[in-house]
Coordinates of N, CA and C in Angstrom, one line a residue:
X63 N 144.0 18.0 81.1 CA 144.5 16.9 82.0 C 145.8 17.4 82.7
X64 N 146.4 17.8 82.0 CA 147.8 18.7 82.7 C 147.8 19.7 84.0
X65 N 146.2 20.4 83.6 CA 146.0 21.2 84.8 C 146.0 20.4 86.2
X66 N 145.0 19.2 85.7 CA 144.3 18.6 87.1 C 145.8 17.4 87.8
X67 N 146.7 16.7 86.8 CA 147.9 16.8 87.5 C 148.4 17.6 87.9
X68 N 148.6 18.8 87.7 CA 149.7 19.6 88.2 C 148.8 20.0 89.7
X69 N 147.7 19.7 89.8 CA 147.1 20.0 91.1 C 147.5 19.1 91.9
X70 N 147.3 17.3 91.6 CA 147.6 16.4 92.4 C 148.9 16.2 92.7
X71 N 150.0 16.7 91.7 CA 151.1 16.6 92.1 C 151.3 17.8 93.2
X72 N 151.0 18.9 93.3 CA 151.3 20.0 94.2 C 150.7 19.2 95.5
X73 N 149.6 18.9 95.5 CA 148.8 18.3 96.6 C 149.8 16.9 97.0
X74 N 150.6 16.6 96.6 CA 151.3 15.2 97.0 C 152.6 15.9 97.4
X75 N 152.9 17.2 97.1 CA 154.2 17.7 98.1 C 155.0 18.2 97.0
X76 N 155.2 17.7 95.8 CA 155.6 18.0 94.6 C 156.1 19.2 94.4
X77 N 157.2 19.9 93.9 CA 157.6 21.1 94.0 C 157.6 21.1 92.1
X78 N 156.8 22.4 91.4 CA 156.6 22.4 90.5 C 157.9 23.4 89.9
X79 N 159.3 22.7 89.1 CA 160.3 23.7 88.7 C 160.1 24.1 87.3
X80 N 159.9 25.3 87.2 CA 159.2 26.0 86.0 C 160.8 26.5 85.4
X81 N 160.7 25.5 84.1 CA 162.0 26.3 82.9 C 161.1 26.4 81.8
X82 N 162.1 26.9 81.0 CA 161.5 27.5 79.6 C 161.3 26.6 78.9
X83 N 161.4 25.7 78.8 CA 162.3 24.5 77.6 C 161.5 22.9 78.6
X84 N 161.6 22.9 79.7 CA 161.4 21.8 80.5 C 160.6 21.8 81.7
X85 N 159.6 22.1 82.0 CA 159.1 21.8 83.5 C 159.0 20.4 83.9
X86 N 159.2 20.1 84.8 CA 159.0 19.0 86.0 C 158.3 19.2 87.5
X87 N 158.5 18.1 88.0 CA 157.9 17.8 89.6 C 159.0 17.1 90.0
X88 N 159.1 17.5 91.2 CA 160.1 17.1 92.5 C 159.9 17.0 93.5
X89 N 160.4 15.7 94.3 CA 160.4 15.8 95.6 C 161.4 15.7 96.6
X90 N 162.0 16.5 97.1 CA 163.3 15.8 97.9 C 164.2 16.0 97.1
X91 N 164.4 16.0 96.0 CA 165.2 15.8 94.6 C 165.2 14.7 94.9
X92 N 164.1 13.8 95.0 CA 164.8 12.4 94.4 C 163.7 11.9 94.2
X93 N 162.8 12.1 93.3 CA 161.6 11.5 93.1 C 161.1 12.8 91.8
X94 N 161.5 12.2 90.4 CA 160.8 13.8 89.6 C 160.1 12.9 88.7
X95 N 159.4 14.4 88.0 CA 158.1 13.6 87.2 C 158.1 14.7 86.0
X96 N 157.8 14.3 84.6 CA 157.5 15.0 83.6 C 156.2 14.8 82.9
X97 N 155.6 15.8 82.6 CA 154.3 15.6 82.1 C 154.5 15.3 80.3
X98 N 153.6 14.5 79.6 CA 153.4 14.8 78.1 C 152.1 14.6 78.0
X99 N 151.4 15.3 76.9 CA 150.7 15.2 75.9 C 150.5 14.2 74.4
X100 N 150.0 13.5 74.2 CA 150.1 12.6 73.0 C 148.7 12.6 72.6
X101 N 148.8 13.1 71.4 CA 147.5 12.9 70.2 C 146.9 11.9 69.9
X102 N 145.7 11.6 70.6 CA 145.2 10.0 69.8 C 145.4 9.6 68.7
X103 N 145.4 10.3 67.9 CA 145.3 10.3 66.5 C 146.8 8.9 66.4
X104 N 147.9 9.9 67.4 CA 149.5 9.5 67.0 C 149.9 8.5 68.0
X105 N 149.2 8.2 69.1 CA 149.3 7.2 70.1 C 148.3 5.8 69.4
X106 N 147.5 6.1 68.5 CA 147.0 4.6 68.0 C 148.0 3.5 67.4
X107 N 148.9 4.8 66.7 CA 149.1 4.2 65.3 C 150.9 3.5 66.0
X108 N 151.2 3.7 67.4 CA 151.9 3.0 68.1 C 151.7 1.8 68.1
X109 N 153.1 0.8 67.6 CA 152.6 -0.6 67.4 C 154.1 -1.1 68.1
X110 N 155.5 -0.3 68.1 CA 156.6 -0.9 68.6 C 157.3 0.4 69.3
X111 N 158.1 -0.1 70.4 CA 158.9 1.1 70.9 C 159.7 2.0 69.9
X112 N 160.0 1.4 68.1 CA 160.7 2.4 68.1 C 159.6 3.4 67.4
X113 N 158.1 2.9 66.8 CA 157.2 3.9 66.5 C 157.3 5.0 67.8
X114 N 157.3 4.6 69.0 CA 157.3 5.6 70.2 C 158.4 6.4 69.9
X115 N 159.3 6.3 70.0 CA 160.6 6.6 70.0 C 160.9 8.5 68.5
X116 N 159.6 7.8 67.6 CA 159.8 8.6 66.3 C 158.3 9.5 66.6
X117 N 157.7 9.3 67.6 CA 156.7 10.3 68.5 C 157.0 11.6 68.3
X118 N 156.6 12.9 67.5 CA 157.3 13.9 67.5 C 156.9 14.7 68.5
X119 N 156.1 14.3 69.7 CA 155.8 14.9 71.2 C 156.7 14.5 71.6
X120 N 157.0 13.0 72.1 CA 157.9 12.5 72.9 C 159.7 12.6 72.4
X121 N 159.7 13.0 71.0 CA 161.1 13.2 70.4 C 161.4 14.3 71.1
X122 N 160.3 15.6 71.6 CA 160.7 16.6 71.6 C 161.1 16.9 72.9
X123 N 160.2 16.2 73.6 CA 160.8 16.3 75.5 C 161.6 15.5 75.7
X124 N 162.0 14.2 74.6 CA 163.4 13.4 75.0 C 164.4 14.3 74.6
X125 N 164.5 15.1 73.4 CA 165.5 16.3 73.2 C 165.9 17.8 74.1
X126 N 165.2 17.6 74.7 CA 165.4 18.5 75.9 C 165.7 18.0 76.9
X127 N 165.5 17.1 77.4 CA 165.9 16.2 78.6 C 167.1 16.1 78.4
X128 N 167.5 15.5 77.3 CA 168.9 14.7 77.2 C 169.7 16.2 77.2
X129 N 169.2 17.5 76.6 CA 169.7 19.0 76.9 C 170.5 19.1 78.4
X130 N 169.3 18.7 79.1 CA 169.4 19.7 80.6 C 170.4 18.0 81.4
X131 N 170.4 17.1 80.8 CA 171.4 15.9 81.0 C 172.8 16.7 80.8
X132 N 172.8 16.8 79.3 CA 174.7 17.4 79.1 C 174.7 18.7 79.5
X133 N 173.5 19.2 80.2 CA 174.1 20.9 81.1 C 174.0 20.6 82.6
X134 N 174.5 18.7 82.9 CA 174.3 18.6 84.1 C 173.2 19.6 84.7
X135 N 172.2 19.9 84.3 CA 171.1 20.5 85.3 C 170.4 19.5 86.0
X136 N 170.0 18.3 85.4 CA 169.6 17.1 86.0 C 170.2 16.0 86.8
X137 N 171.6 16.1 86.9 CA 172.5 15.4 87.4 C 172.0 14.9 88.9
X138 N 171.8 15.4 89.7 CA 171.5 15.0 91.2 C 170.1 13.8 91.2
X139 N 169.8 13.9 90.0 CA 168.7 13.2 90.1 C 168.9 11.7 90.3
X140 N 169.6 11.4 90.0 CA 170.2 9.6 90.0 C 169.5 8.9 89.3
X141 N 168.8 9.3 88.3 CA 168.0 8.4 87.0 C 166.8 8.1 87.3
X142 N 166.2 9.0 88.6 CA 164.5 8.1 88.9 C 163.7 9.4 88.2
X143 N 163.9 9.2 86.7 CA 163.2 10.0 86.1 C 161.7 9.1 86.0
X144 N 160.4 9.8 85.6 CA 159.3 9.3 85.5 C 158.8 10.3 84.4
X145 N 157.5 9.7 83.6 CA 157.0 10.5 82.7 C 155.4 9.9 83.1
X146 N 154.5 10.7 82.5 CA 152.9 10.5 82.8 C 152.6 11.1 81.7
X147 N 152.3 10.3 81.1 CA 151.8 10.0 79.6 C 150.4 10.4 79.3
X148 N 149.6 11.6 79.0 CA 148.3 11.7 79.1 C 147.5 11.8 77.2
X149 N 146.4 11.0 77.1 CA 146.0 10.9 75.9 C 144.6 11.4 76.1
X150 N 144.1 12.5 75.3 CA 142.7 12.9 75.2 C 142.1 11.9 74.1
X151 N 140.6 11.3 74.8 CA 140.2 10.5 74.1 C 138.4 10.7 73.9
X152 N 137.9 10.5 72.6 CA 136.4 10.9 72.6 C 135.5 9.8 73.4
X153 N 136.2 8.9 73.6 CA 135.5 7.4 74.0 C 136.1 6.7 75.2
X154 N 136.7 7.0 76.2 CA 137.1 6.0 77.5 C 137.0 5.0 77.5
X155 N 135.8 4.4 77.5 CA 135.8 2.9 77.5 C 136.6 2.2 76.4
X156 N 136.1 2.6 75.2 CA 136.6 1.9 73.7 C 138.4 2.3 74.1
X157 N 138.9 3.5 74.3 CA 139.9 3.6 74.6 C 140.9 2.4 75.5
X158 N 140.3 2.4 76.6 CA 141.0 1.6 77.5 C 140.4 0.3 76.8
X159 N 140.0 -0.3 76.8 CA 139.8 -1.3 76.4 C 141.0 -1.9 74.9
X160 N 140.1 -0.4 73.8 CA 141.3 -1.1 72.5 C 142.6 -1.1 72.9
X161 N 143.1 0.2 73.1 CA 144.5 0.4 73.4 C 145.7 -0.4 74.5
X162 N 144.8 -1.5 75.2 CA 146.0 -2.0 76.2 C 147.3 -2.2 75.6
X163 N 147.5 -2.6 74.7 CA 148.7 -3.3 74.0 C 149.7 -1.9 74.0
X164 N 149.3 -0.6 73.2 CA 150.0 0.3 73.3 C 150.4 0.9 74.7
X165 N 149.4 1.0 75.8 CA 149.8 1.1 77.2 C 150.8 0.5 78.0
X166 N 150.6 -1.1 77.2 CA 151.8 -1.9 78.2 C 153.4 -1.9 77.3
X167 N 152.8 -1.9 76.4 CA 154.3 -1.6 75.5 C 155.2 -0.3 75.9
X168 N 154.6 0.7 76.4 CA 155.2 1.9 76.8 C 155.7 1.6 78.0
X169 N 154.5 1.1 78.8 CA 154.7 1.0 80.4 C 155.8 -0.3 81.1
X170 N 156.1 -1.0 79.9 CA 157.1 -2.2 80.6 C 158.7 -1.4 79.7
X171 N 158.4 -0.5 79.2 CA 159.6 -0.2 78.8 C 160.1 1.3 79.6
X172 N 161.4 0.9 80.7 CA 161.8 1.8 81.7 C 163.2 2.6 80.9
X173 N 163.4 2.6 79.8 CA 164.3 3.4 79.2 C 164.2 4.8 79.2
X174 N 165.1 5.4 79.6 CA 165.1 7.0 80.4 C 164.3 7.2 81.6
X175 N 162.4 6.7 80.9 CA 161.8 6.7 82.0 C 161.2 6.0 82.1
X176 N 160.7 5.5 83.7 CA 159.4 5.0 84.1 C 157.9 5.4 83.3
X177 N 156.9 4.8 83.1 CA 156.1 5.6 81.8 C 154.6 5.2 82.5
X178 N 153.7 5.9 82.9 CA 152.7 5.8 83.1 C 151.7 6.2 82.2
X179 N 150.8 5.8 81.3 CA 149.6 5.8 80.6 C 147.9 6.0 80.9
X180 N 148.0 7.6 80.9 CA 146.7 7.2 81.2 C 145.5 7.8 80.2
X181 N 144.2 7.5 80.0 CA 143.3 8.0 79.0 C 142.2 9.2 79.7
X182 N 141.9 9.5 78.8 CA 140.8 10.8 79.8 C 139.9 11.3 78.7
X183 N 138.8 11.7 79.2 CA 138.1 13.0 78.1 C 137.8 14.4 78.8
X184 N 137.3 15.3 77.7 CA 137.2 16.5 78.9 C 136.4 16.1 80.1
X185 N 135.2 15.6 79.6 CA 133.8 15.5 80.6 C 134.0 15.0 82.0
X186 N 135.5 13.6 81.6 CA 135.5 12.6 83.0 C 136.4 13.6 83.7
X187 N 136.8 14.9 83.9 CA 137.8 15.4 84.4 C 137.2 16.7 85.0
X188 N 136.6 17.3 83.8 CA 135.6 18.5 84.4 C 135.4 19.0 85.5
X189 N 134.8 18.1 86.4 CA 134.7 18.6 87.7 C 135.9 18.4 88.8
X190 N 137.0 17.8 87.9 CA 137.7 17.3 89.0 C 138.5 18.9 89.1
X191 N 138.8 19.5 88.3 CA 139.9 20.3 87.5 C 139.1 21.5 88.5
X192 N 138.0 22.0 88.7 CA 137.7 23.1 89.5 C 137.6 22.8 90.8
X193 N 138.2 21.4 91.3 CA 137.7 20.9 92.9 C 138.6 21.4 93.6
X194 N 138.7 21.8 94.7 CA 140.0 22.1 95.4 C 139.8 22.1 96.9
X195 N 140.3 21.0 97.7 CA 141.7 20.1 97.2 C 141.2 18.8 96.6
X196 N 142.2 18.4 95.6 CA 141.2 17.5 94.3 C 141.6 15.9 95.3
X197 N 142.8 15.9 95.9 CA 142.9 15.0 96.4 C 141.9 14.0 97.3
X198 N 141.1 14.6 98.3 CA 140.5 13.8 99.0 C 139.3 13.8 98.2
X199 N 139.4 14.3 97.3 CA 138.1 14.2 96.4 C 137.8 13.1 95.4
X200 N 139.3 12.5 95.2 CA 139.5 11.4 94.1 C 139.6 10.4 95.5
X201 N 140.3 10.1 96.6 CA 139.8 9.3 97.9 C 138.7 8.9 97.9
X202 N 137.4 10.1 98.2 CA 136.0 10.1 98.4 C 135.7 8.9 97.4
X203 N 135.4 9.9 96.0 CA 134.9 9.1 95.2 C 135.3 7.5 95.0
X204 N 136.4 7.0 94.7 CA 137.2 5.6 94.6 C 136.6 4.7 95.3
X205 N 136.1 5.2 96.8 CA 135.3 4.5 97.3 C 133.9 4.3 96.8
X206 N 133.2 4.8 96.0 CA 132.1 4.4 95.6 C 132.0 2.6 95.5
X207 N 131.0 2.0 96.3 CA 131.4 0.6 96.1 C 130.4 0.4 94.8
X208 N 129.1 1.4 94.4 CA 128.1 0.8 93.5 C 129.0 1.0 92.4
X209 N 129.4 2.1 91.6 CA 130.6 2.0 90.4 C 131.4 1.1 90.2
X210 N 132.1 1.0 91.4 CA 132.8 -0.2 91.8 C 132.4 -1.7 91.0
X211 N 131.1 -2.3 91.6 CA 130.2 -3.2 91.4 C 129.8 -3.2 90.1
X212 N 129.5 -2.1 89.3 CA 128.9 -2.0 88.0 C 130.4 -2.8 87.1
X213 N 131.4 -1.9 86.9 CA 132.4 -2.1 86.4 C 132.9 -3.0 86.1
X214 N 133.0 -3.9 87.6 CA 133.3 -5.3 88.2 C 132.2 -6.2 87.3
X215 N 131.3 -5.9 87.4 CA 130.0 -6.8 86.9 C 129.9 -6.6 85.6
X216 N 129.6 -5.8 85.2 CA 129.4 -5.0 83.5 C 130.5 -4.7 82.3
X217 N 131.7 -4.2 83.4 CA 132.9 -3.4 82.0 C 132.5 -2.2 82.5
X218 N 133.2 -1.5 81.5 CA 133.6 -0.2 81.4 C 132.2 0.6 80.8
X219 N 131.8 1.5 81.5 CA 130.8 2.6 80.7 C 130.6 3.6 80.4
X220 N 130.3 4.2 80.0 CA 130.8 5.6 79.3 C 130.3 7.0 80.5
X221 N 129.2 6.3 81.1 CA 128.3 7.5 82.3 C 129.4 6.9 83.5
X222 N 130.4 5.9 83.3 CA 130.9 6.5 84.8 C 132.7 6.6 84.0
X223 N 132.2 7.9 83.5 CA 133.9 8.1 83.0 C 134.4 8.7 83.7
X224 N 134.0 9.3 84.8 CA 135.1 9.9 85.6 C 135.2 9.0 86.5
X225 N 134.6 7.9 87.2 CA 135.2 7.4 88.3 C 136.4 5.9 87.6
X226 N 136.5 5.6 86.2 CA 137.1 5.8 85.2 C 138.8 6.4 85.0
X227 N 138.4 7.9 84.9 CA 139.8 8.3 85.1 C 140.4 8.0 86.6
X228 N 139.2 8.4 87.6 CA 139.7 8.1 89.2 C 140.5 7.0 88.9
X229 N 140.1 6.0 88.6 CA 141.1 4.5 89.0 C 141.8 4.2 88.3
X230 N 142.0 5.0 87.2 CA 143.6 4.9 86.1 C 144.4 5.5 87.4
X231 N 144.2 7.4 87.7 CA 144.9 7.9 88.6 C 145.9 6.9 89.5
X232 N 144.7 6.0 90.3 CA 145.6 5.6 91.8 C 146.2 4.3 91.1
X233 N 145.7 3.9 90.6 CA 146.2 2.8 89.8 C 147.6 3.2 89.1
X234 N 147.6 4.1 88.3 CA 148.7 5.0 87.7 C 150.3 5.2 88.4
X235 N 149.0 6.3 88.9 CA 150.3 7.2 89.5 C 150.7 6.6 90.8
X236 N 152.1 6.6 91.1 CA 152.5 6.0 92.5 C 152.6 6.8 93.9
X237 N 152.4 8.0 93.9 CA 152.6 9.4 94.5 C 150.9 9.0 95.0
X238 N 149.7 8.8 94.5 CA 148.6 8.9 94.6 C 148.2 7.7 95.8
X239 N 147.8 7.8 96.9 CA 147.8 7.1 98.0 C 146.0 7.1 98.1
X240 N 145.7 5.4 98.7 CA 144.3 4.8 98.6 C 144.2 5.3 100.0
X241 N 143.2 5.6 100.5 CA 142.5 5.7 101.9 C 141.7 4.9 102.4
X242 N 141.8 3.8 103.1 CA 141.8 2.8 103.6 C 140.3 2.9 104.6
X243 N 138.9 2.4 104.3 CA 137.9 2.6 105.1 C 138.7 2.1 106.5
X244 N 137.7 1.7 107.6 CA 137.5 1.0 108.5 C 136.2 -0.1 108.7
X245 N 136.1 -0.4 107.7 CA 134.9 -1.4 107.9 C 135.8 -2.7 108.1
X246 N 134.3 -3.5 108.3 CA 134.9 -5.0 108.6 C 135.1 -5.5 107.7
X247 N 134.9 -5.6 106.9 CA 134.3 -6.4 105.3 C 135.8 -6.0 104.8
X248 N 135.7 -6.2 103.4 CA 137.3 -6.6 102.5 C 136.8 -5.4 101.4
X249 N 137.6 -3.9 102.4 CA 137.2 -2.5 101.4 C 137.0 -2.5 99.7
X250 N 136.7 -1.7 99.6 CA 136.7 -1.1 98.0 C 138.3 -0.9 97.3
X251 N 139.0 -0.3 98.2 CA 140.5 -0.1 98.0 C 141.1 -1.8 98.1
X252 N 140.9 -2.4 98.9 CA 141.6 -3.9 98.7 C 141.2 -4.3 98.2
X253 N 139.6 -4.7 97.6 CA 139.2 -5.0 96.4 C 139.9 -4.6 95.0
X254 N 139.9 -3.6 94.7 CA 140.5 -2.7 93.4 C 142.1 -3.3 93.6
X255 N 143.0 -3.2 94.6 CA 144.3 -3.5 94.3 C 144.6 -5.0 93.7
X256 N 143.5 -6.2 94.8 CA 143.8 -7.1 94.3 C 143.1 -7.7 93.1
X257 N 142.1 -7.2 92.9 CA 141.4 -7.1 91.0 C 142.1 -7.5 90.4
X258 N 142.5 -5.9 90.0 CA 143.9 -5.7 89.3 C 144.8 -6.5 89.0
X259 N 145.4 -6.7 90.6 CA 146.6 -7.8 90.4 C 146.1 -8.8 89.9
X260 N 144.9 -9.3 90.2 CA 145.1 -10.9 89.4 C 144.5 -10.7 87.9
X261 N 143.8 -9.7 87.7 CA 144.0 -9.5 86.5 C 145.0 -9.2 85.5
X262 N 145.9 -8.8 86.0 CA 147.6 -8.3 85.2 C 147.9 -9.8 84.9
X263 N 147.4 -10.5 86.0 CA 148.5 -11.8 86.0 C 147.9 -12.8 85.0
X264 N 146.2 -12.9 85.0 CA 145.7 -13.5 84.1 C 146.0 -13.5 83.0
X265 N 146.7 -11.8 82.9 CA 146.6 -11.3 81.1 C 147.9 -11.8 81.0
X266 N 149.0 -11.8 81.5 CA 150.3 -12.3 81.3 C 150.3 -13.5 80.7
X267 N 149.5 -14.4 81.8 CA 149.6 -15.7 81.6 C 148.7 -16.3 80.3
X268 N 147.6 -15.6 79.9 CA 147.2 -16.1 78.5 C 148.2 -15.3 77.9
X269 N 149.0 -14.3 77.9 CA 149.9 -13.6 76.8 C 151.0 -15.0 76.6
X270 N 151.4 -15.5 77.3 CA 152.8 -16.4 77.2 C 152.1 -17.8 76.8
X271 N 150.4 -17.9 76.7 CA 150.0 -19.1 76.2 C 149.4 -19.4 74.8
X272 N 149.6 -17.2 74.3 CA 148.7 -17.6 73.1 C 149.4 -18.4 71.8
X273 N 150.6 -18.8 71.7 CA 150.3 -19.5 70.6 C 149.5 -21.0 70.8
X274 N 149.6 -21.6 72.0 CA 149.0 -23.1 72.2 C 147.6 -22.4 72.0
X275 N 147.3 -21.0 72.8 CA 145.6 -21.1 72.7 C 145.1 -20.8 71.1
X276 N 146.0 -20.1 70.3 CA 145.5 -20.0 68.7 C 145.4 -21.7 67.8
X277 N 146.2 -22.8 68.4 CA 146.3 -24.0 68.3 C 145.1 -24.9 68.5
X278 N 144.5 -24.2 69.7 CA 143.5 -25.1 69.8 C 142.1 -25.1 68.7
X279 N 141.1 -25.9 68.8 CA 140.1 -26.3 67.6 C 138.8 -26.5 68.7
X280 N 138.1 -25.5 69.3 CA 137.6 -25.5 69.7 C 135.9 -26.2 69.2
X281 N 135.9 -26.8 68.0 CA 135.3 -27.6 67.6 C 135.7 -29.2 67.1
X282 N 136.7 -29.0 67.8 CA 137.6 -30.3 68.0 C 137.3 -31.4 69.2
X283 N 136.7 -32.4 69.0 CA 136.6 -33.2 70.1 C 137.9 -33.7 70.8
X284 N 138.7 -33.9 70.1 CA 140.0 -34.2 70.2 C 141.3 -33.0 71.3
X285 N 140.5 -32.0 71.3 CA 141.4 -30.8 71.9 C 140.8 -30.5 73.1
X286 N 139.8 -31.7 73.3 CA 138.8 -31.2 74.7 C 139.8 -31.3 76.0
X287 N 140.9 -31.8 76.3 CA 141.6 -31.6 77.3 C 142.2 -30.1 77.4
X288 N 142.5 -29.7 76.0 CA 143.8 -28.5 76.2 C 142.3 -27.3 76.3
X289 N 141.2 -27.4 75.9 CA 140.2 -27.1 76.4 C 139.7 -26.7 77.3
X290 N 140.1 -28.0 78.5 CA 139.4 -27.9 80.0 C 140.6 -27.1 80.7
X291 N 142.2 -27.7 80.3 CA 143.4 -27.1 81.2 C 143.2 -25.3 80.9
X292 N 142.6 -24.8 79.4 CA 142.6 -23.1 79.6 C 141.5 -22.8 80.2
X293 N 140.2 -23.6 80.5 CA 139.1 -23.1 81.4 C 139.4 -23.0 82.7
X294 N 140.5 -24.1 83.1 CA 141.1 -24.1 84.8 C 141.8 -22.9 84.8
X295 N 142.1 -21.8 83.9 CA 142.8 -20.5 84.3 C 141.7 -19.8 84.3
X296 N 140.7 -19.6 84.5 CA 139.6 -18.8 84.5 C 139.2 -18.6 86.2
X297 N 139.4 -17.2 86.2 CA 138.7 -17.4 87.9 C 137.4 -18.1 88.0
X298 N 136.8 -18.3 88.9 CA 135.6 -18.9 89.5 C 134.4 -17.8 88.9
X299 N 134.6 -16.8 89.6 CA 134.0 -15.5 89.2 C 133.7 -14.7 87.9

């Protein structure tokens, strides 16, 4: 997975600065990115930032960082540090699905860095990693509207794991830019962005309602109102 970033980040302009101790991506100097690694094994068992924190991957690149911090090597940076967080996984689907909780726990916490989470296996990447240039290649594919349609209709499947990691990527990463058809219709790419969005929002909003929703008695005649008001958060669709 490291390889096939380090391809997209070069392809996005990215200047790759090779130290002993620390590599990064830069742009301008004012846009840098660090890659990690994390073990599934050691990313499950993440339940609070400070479990993250006692990560002995992530202890080890915060100890070097904070290094090349007091050797002012990093100083010009002005703090828009980022990190992209990559987890090898035997299962994609089961992954993204169990794991949300540990993704968002990482990803809403901006301390040092900005934290991007993404999942992968070798298979969904395979072809990406020998494509060159991988970029309009992850474009191309994203548009697929039938994957699209399955995913949207079905969930997550194991036979479309790479288009899968595709839409963690643009989803992800912010460097990673959607190519916009020309059709008349309401694209693949503005479908996918606004999904999303209302899906983030749905999850929020049962997140801040679950103690009333653990409350309810769904075999309760009596609870049939608080019933109907959580079925009115339900899209139509």
């Amino acid at each position: 997975m490291e390889q096939l970033l380090n391809k997209i980040l070069l392809e996005c302009d990215y200047r790759k600065v090779e130290t002993d101790d620390l590599p990064y991506y830069t742009k301008e100097n004012k846009s840098f990115f660090f890659l990690l690694g994390i073990n599934h094994s050691d990313f499950i068992k993440i339940k609070s930032q400070n479990d993250f924190k006692n990560n002995e991957q992530y202890k080890s690149l915060l100890g070097k960082f904070n290094q090349k911090i007091n050797r002012s090597e990093l100083a010009a940076i002005e703090k828009n540090y980022s990190l992209i967080i990559f987890i090898k996984s035997e299962d994609l689907p089961f992954s993204l699905l169990n794991y949300q909780q540990q993704s968002l726990l990482l990803e809403e916490d901006e301390y040092f860095f900005k934290k991007y989470v993404i999942f992968y296996t070798d298979p969904s990447i395979s072809e990406l990693i020998i494509s060159s240039p991988v970029v309009s290649l992850l474009q191309e594919k994203v548009n697929n509207t039938t994957n699209f349609e399955i995913i949207a209709n079905e969930g997550y499947k194991t036979e479309l794991a790479e288009y899968l990691i595709i839409v963690q990527l643009f989803i992800k990463l912010p460097f990673l830019k959607l190519s916009f058809g020309l059709e008349g219709y309401k694209t693949l790419n503005e479908k996918l962005v606004d999904g999303l969005a209302n899906l983030m929002d749905l999850y929020h909003i049962f997140l801040k309602k679950e103690p009333e929703i653990k409350a309810i008695d769904f075999m309760n005649i009596e609870h049939e109102q608080a019933i109907e008001e959580l079925i009115k958060l339900l899209p139509n669709d």
